[in-house]
PDB file of C-alpha atoms in Angstrom:
ATOM      1  CA  LYS A   4      81.051  81.905  62.883  1.00  0.00           C
ATOM      2  CA  ALA A   5      81.854  78.242  62.859  1.00  0.00           C
ATOM      3  CA  GLY A   6      78.875  75.987  63.459  1.00  0.00           C
ATOM      4  CA  VAL A   7      78.369  73.306  66.039  1.00  0.00           C
ATOM      5  CA  THR A   8      80.876  70.511  65.616  1.00  0.00           C
ATOM      6  CA  GLN A   9      80.588  66.959  66.839  1.00  0.00           C
ATOM      7  CA  THR A  10      83.195  64.258  67.014  1.00  0.00           C
ATOM      8  CA  PRO A  11      83.451  61.554  66.009  1.00  0.00           C
ATOM      9  CA  ARG A  12      80.939  61.439  63.176  1.00  0.00           C
ATOM     10  CA  TYR A  13      80.652  57.662  63.213  1.00  0.00           C
ATOM     11  CA  LEU A  14      81.282  55.035  65.861  1.00  0.00           C
ATOM     12  CA  ILE A  15      80.905  51.298  66.039  1.00  0.00           C
ATOM     13  CA  LYS A  16      80.915  49.702  69.479  1.00  0.00           C
ATOM     14  CA  THR A  17      79.918  46.365  70.959  1.00  0.00           C
ATOM     15  CA  ARG A  18      77.421  45.697  73.713  1.00  0.00           C
ATOM     16  CA  GLY A  19      78.733  46.392  77.177  1.00  0.00           C
ATOM     17  CA  GLN A  20      81.303  48.932  76.080  1.00  0.00           C
ATOM     18  CA  GLN A  21      81.141  52.608  76.905  1.00  0.00           C
ATOM     19  CA  VAL A  22      81.401  55.577  74.571  1.00  0.00           C
ATOM     20  CA  THR A  23      82.112  59.298  74.860  1.00  0.00           C
ATOM     21  CA  LEU A  24      80.843  61.805  72.321  1.00  0.00           C
ATOM     22  CA  SER A  25      82.047  65.372  72.057  1.00  0.00           C
ATOM     23  CA  CYS A  26      80.348  68.605  71.058  1.00  0.00           C
ATOM     24  CA  SER A  27      81.776  72.083  70.500  1.00  0.00           C
ATOM     25  CA  PRO A  28      79.074  74.761  70.454  1.00  0.00           C
ATOM     26  CA  ILE A  29      79.027  77.944  68.453  1.00  0.00           C
ATOM     27  CA  SER A  30      81.413  80.473  69.945  1.00  0.00           C
ATOM     28  CA  GLY A  31      79.642  82.469  72.647  1.00  0.00           C
ATOM     29  CA  HIS A  32      76.854  79.941  73.153  1.00  0.00           C
ATOM     30  CA  ARG A  33      76.582  78.739  76.733  1.00  0.00           C
ATOM     31  CA  SER A  34      73.738  76.244  76.473  1.00  0.00           C
ATOM     32  CA  VAL A  35      74.329  72.797  75.026  1.00  0.00           C
ATOM     33  CA  SER A  36      71.601  70.185  74.622  1.00  0.00           C
ATOM     34  CA  TRP A  37      71.839  66.564  73.564  1.00  0.00           C
ATOM     35  CA  TYR A  38      69.228  64.563  71.666  1.00  0.00           C
ATOM     36  CA  GLN A  39      68.888  60.960  70.551  1.00  0.00           C
ATOM     37  CA  GLN A  40      67.312  60.420  67.142  1.00  0.00           C
ATOM     38  CA  THR A  41      66.010  57.024  66.072  1.00  0.00           C
ATOM     39  CA  PRO A  42      63.540  55.979  63.368  1.00  0.00           C
ATOM     40  CA  GLY A  43      61.217  54.478  65.970  1.00  0.00           C
ATOM     41  CA  GLN A  44      61.214  57.172  68.656  1.00  0.00           C
ATOM     42  CA  GLY A  45      62.062  60.274  66.688  1.00  0.00           C
ATOM     43  CA  LEU A  46      63.972  63.046  68.419  1.00  0.00           C
ATOM     44  CA  GLN A  47      64.254  62.591  72.183  1.00  0.00           C
ATOM     45  CA  PHE A  48      65.800  65.069  74.586  1.00  0.00           C
ATOM     46  CA  LEU A  49      68.619  63.732  76.763  1.00  0.00           C
ATOM     47  CA  PHE A  50      69.880  66.686  78.804  1.00  0.00           C
ATOM     48  CA  GLU A  51      70.917  70.314  78.674  1.00  0.00           C
ATOM     49  CA  TYR A  52      73.923  72.011  80.200  1.00  0.00           C
ATOM     50  CA  PHE A  53      74.376  75.688  80.892  1.00  0.00           C
ATOM     51  CA  SER A  54      77.502  77.167  82.449  1.00  0.00           C
ATOM     52  CA  GLU A  55      78.803  73.707  83.400  1.00  0.00           C
ATOM     53  CA  THR A  56      75.576  72.761  85.225  1.00  0.00           C
ATOM     54  CA  GLN A  57      72.949  70.310  84.096  1.00  0.00           C
ATOM     55  CA  ARG A  58      69.830  72.408  83.901  1.00  0.00           C
ATOM     56  CA  ASN A  59      67.308  70.045  82.310  1.00  0.00           C
ATOM     57  CA  LYS A  60      67.137  66.286  81.938  1.00  0.00           C
ATOM     58  CA  GLY A  61      65.039  63.964  79.826  1.00  0.00           C
ATOM     59  CA  ASN A  62      63.791  60.488  80.646  1.00  0.00           C
ATOM     60  CA  PHE A  63      66.843  58.386  79.994  1.00  0.00           C
ATOM     61  CA  PRO A  64      68.518  55.887  82.315  1.00  0.00           C
ATOM     62  CA  GLY A  65      71.553  56.785  84.381  1.00  0.00           C
ATOM     63  CA  ARG A  66      73.808  55.075  81.834  1.00  0.00           C
ATOM     64  CA  PHE A  67      73.540  58.311  79.891  1.00  0.00           C
ATOM     65  CA  SER A  68      75.510  61.148  81.414  1.00  0.00           C
ATOM     66  CA  GLY A  69      77.108  64.344  80.337  1.00  0.00           C
ATOM     67  CA  ARG A  70      79.203  67.247  81.366  1.00  0.00           C
ATOM     68  CA  GLN A  71      80.151  70.696  80.192  1.00  0.00           C
ATOM     69  CA  PHE A  72      83.511  72.369  80.478  1.00  0.00           C
ATOM     70  CA  SER A  73      84.323  75.982  81.211  1.00  0.00           C
ATOM     71  CA  ASN A  74      84.756  76.706  77.487  1.00  0.00           C
ATOM     72  CA  SER A  75      81.179  75.403  76.941  1.00  0.00           C
ATOM     73  CA  ARG A  76      82.336  72.279  75.118  1.00  0.00           C
ATOM     74  CA  SER A  77      80.298  69.292  76.180  1.00  0.00           C
ATOM     75  CA  GLU A  78      80.671  65.547  76.294  1.00  0.00           C
ATOM     76  CA  MET A  79      78.125  62.827  76.726  1.00  0.00           C
ATOM     77  CA  ASN A  80      78.929  59.350  77.907  1.00  0.00           C
ATOM     78  CA  VAL A  81      76.968  56.156  77.545  1.00  0.00           C
ATOM     79  CA  SER A  82      78.091  53.268  79.699  1.00  0.00           C
ATOM     80  CA  THR A  83      77.255  49.590  79.286  1.00  0.00           C
ATOM     81  CA  LEU A  84      76.020  50.010  75.744  1.00  0.00           C
ATOM     82  CA  GLU A  85      72.920  48.176  74.606  1.00  0.00           C
ATOM     83  CA  LEU A  86      71.793  47.381  71.061  1.00  0.00           C
ATOM     84  CA  GLY A  87      68.957  49.883  71.478  1.00  0.00           C
ATOM     85  CA  ASP A  88      71.450  52.701  71.975  1.00  0.00           C
ATOM     86  CA  SER A  89      72.194  52.638  68.243  1.00  0.00           C
ATOM     87  CA  ALA A  90      71.105  56.070  67.073  1.00  0.00           C
ATOM     88  CA  LEU A  91      72.126  59.443  65.761  1.00  0.00           C
ATOM     89  CA  TYR A  92      73.166  61.641  68.694  1.00  0.00           C
ATOM     90  CA  LEU A  93      72.656  65.316  68.045  1.00  0.00           C
ATOM     91  CA  CYS A  94      74.090  68.218  69.957  1.00  0.00           C
ATOM     92  CA  ALA A  95      72.534  71.667  69.818  1.00  0.00           C
ATOM     93  CA  SER A  96      73.676  74.982  71.207  1.00  0.00           C
ATOM     94  CA  SER A  97      71.881  78.223  71.930  1.00  0.00           C
ATOM     95  CA  SER A  98      73.032  81.544  73.159  1.00  0.00           C
ATOM     96  CA  THR A  99      70.863  82.678  76.027  1.00  0.00           C
ATOM     97  CA  SER A 100      70.096  81.599  79.513  1.00  0.00           C
ATOM     98  CA  GLY A 101      66.678  80.423  78.451  1.00  0.00           C
ATOM     99  CA  GLY A 102      63.710  81.628  76.536  1.00  0.00           C
ATOM    100  CA  THR A 103      60.865  80.161  74.579  1.00  0.00           C
ATOM    101  CA  GLY A 104      61.778  81.823  71.303  1.00  0.00           C
ATOM    102  CA  GLU A 105      65.388  80.769  71.339  1.00  0.00           C
ATOM    103  CA  THR A 106      66.718  78.975  68.266  1.00  0.00           C
ATOM    104  CA  GLN A 107      68.738  75.817  68.686  1.00  0.00           C
ATOM    105  CA  TYR A 108      71.707  75.302  66.369  1.00  0.00           C
ATOM    106  CA  PHE A 109      72.403  71.656  65.668  1.00  0.00           C
ATOM    107  CA  GLY A 110      75.574  69.835  64.833  1.00  0.00           C
ATOM    108  CA  PRO A 111      75.722  67.114  62.158  1.00  0.00           C
ATOM    109  CA  GLY A 112      75.464  64.369  64.765  1.00  0.00           C
ATOM    110  CA  THR A 113      77.397  61.290  65.754  1.00  0.00           C
ATOM    111  CA  ARG A 114      76.035  58.061  64.374  1.00  0.00           C
ATOM    112  CA  LEU A 115      76.547  55.263  66.889  1.00  0.00           C
ATOM    113  CA  LEU A 116      76.114  51.632  65.942  1.00  0.00           C
ATOM    114  CA  VAL A 117      76.127  49.057  68.727  1.00  0.00           C
ATOM    115  CA  LEU A 118      76.786  45.475  67.678  1.00  0.00           C
TER     116      LEU A 118
ATOM    117  CA  GLY B  23      52.266  67.621  78.821  1.00  0.00           C
ATOM    118  CA  ASP B  24      53.319  69.480  75.729  1.00  0.00           C
ATOM    119  CA  SER B  25      53.079  67.668  72.433  1.00  0.00           C
ATOM    120  CA  VAL B  26      53.374  68.224  68.699  1.00  0.00           C
ATOM    121  CA  THR B  27      51.549  66.192  66.066  1.00  0.00           C
ATOM    122  CA  GLN B  28      52.649  66.200  62.460  1.00  0.00           C
ATOM    123  CA  MET B  29      51.172  64.516  59.454  1.00  0.00           C
ATOM    124  CA  GLU B  30      52.715  61.183  58.644  1.00  0.00           C
ATOM    125  CA  GLY B  31      54.976  60.939  55.664  1.00  0.00           C
ATOM    126  CA  PRO B  32      56.456  60.496  53.291  1.00  0.00           C
ATOM    127  CA  VAL B  33      54.936  63.286  51.295  1.00  0.00           C
ATOM    128  CA  THR B  34      55.789  62.780  47.627  1.00  0.00           C
ATOM    129  CA  LEU B  35      55.388  65.676  45.182  1.00  0.00           C
ATOM    130  CA  SER B  36      56.445  66.664  41.715  1.00  0.00           C
ATOM    131  CA  GLU B  37      58.643  69.704  41.259  1.00  0.00           C
ATOM    132  CA  GLU B  38      56.688  73.010  41.333  1.00  0.00           C
ATOM    133  CA  ALA B  39      53.783  71.463  43.251  1.00  0.00           C
ATOM    134  CA  PHE B  40      52.223  73.166  46.282  1.00  0.00           C
ATOM    135  CA  LEU B  41      53.300  71.857  49.678  1.00  0.00           C
ATOM    136  CA  THR B  42      51.408  71.709  52.940  1.00  0.00           C
ATOM    137  CA  ILE B  43      52.677  69.855  56.000  1.00  0.00           C
ATOM    138  CA  ASN B  44      50.215  69.950  58.877  1.00  0.00           C
ATOM    139  CA  CYS B  45      51.279  70.544  62.449  1.00  0.00           C
ATOM    140  CA  THR B  46      49.117  70.890  65.544  1.00  0.00           C
ATOM    141  CA  TYR B  47      50.220  71.300  69.115  1.00  0.00           C
ATOM    142  CA  THR B  48      49.150  71.007  72.717  1.00  0.00           C
ATOM    143  CA  ALA B  49      50.771  73.296  75.246  1.00  0.00           C
ATOM    144  CA  THR B  50      49.980  75.444  78.236  1.00  0.00           C
ATOM    145  CA  GLY B  51      50.529  79.153  78.020  1.00  0.00           C
ATOM    146  CA  TYR B  52      51.879  80.794  74.905  1.00  0.00           C
ATOM    147  CA  PRO B  53      54.553  78.679  73.263  1.00  0.00           C
ATOM    148  CA  SER B  54      56.917  79.654  70.501  1.00  0.00           C
ATOM    149  CA  LEU B  55      56.623  77.516  67.391  1.00  0.00           C
ATOM    150  CA  PHE B  56      59.325  76.376  65.007  1.00  0.00           C
ATOM    151  CA  TRP B  57      59.920  74.452  61.825  1.00  0.00           C
ATOM    152  CA  TYR B  58      63.291  72.752  61.511  1.00  0.00           C
ATOM    153  CA  VAL B  59      64.593  70.925  58.434  1.00  0.00           C
ATOM    154  CA  GLN B  60      67.028  68.022  58.281  1.00  0.00           C
ATOM    155  CA  TYR B  61      68.760  67.308  54.986  1.00  0.00           C
ATOM    156  CA  PRO B  62      70.247  63.843  54.437  1.00  0.00           C
ATOM    157  CA  GLY B  63      73.349  63.259  56.543  1.00  0.00           C
ATOM    158  CA  GLU B  64      73.024  66.537  58.424  1.00  0.00           C
ATOM    159  CA  GLY B  65      71.688  67.865  61.695  1.00  0.00           C
ATOM    160  CA  LEU B  66      68.554  69.960  62.026  1.00  0.00           C
ATOM    161  CA  GLN B  67      68.538  73.606  61.051  1.00  0.00           C
ATOM    162  CA  LEU B  68      65.963  76.250  61.770  1.00  0.00           C
ATOM    163  CA  LEU B  69      63.694  76.965  58.814  1.00  0.00           C
ATOM    164  CA  LEU B  70      61.348  79.507  60.407  1.00  0.00           C
ATOM    165  CA  LYS B  71      59.699  80.395  63.678  1.00  0.00           C
ATOM    166  CA  ALA B  72      56.877  82.414  65.213  1.00  0.00           C
ATOM    167  CA  THR B  73      56.748  83.570  68.789  1.00  0.00           C
ATOM    168  CA  LYS B  74      53.188  84.856  69.198  1.00  0.00           C
ATOM    169  CA  ALA B  75      49.707  84.285  67.845  1.00  0.00           C
ATOM    170  CA  ASP B  76      49.053  85.425  64.250  1.00  0.00           C
ATOM    171  CA  ASP B  77      52.777  85.810  63.568  1.00  0.00           C
ATOM    172  CA  LYS B  78      53.884  84.470  60.205  1.00  0.00           C
ATOM    173  CA  GLY B  79      57.341  82.955  59.902  1.00  0.00           C
ATOM    174  CA  SER B  80      58.890  82.774  56.449  1.00  0.00           C
ATOM    175  CA  ASN B  81      62.157  81.705  54.880  1.00  0.00           C
ATOM    176  CA  LYS B  82      63.302  80.350  51.492  1.00  0.00           C
ATOM    177  CA  GLY B  83      59.749  80.453  50.151  1.00  0.00           C
ATOM    178  CA  PHE B  84      58.329  78.507  53.094  1.00  0.00           C
ATOM    179  CA  GLU B  85      55.682  80.061  55.338  1.00  0.00           C
ATOM    180  CA  ALA B  86      53.788  79.121  58.481  1.00  0.00           C
ATOM    181  CA  THR B  87      51.269  81.108  60.524  1.00  0.00           C
ATOM    182  CA  TYR B  88      50.811  80.712  64.277  1.00  0.00           C
ATOM    183  CA  ARG B  89      47.089  79.992  64.729  1.00  0.00           C
ATOM    184  CA  LYS B  90      46.212  79.952  68.405  1.00  0.00           C
ATOM    185  CA  GLU B  91      42.512  79.325  67.828  1.00  0.00           C
ATOM    186  CA  THR B  92      43.238  76.074  65.988  1.00  0.00           C
ATOM    187  CA  THR B  93      46.564  75.344  67.791  1.00  0.00           C
ATOM    188  CA  SER B  94      48.218  74.874  64.424  1.00  0.00           C
ATOM    189  CA  PHE B  95      51.387  75.897  62.601  1.00  0.00           C
ATOM    190  CA  HIS B  96      51.103  74.382  59.111  1.00  0.00           C
ATOM    191  CA  LEU B  97      54.076  74.659  56.784  1.00  0.00           C
ATOM    192  CA  GLU B  98      53.436  75.754  53.192  1.00  0.00           C
ATOM    193  CA  LYS B  99      55.423  76.432  50.048  1.00  0.00           C
ATOM    194  CA  GLY B 100      53.981  77.488  46.745  1.00  0.00           C
ATOM    195  CA  SER B 101      56.391  75.671  44.441  1.00  0.00           C
ATOM    196  CA  VAL B 102      58.709  72.967  45.748  1.00  0.00           C
ATOM    197  CA  GLN B 103      62.071  72.046  44.251  1.00  0.00           C
ATOM    198  CA  VAL B 104      64.002  68.792  44.247  1.00  0.00           C
ATOM    199  CA  SER B 105      66.425  70.433  46.667  1.00  0.00           C
ATOM    200  CA  ASP B 106      63.607  70.753  49.235  1.00  0.00           C
ATOM    201  CA  SER B 107      63.650  66.983  49.738  1.00  0.00           C
ATOM    202  CA  ALA B 108      64.343  66.562  53.446  1.00  0.00           C
ATOM    203  CA  VAL B 109      62.689  65.763  56.761  1.00  0.00           C
ATOM    204  CA  TYR B 110      60.699  68.601  58.331  1.00  0.00           C
ATOM    205  CA  PHE B 111      60.161  68.872  62.090  1.00  0.00           C
ATOM    206  CA  CYS B 112      57.584  71.009  63.819  1.00  0.00           C
ATOM    207  CA  ALA B 113      58.526  72.014  67.370  1.00  0.00           C
ATOM    208  CA  LEU B 114      57.302  74.123  70.256  1.00  0.00           C
ATOM    209  CA  SER B 115      58.977  75.762  73.191  1.00  0.00           C
ATOM    210  CA  ALA B 116      56.601  76.327  76.065  1.00  0.00           C
ATOM    211  CA  SER B 117      56.410  79.528  78.040  1.00  0.00           C
ATOM    212  CA  GLY B 118      56.125  77.910  81.458  1.00  0.00           C
ATOM    213  CA  GLY B 119      58.684  75.693  83.137  1.00  0.00           C
ATOM    214  CA  SER B 120      61.325  74.146  80.909  1.00  0.00           C
ATOM    215  CA  TYR B 121      61.765  75.867  77.570  1.00  0.00           C
ATOM    216  CA  ILE B 122      63.407  72.798  76.049  1.00  0.00           C
ATOM    217  CA  PRO B 123      61.765  72.279  72.642  1.00  0.00           C
ATOM    218  CA  THR B 124      59.301  69.475  72.067  1.00  0.00           C
ATOM    219  CA  PHE B 125      59.631  68.052  68.551  1.00  0.00           C
ATOM    220  CA  GLY B 126      57.144  66.297  66.333  1.00  0.00           C
ATOM    221  CA  ARG B 127      58.058  62.965  64.725  1.00  0.00           C
ATOM    222  CA  GLY B 128      59.110  64.603  61.476  1.00  0.00           C
ATOM    223  CA  THR B 129      57.635  64.461  57.977  1.00  0.00           C
ATOM    224  CA  SER B 130      59.732  63.243  55.089  1.00  0.00           C
ATOM    225  CA  LEU B 131      59.301  65.199  51.847  1.00  0.00           C
ATOM    226  CA  ILE B 132      60.377  63.690  48.531  1.00  0.00           C
ATOM    227  CA  VAL B 133      60.263  65.911  45.467  1.00  0.00           C
ATOM    228  CA  HIS B 134      60.576  64.306  42.029  1.00  0.00           C
ATOM    229  CA  PRO B 135      61.814  66.202  38.944  1.00  0.00           C
TER     230      PRO B 135
END
C-alpha cells in the first residue's frame, strides 16, 4: 500500500498570505489528523477529520482550518500567516473509527517557512 | 490532563552501546502507549506499542514494557547502530474521551561510529 502523501513538501510564504496544504491518507483509512511540529513546542495536535466531519480539535486559532473530502483526502488552510506559523506540518491517517490502541501513519510533512 | 514526559536530549552514544530513553506518563484510565521514531527529513513512524499493563512492545531490537505501577514506558536497545540516529517520541492514547495521541517532546539520539 502506498503511504501517506503530503503536498507540497516545501513552501515559502510571506506574512499575511494564506496557504493550503494537502494530504492523501493510506487507501482505506478514514481518519486524518494534522499536527504542527516546531523545535520550541514539539508536536501539537491541530484537528482530526473522520468521514468528512471534524471530530477533534486542538487549541489553535480560527486561522487554522481544514476539511476532508469524500475520498478521505484532506486539506488544511492557514489564513493571514504569521512568522510563528513557520513549522513542519504533519498529516497522519488511521483506519478505524477510534480506539486507544490505533496506530497513526504519518506523511513526510510539509515544511512551511513564513517570511 | 494527559501528559508524557521524556528525558531531554540529545543522547549521544557510541555504536554498540546500550540505550535507554526514559518516558513517564500521566493519564486517567488505561491508556495505550507508543514509541514513534522520526528519521531526518521524514515523518514519524511507529516503532512499537503496548496496549495494556505488563505488555512488552518490541521491534528492530528495541523494547519497552508498559509499567502501570511506575507509569513508565522506557525504551531500550541492547546495541545501537549509527542508523538508529533519529528523534524518538513517546506517546499515549487515553481510554476515556478523545483518543487523539498525546506526544512527548521527543529525544534526539546520536550514535557515533
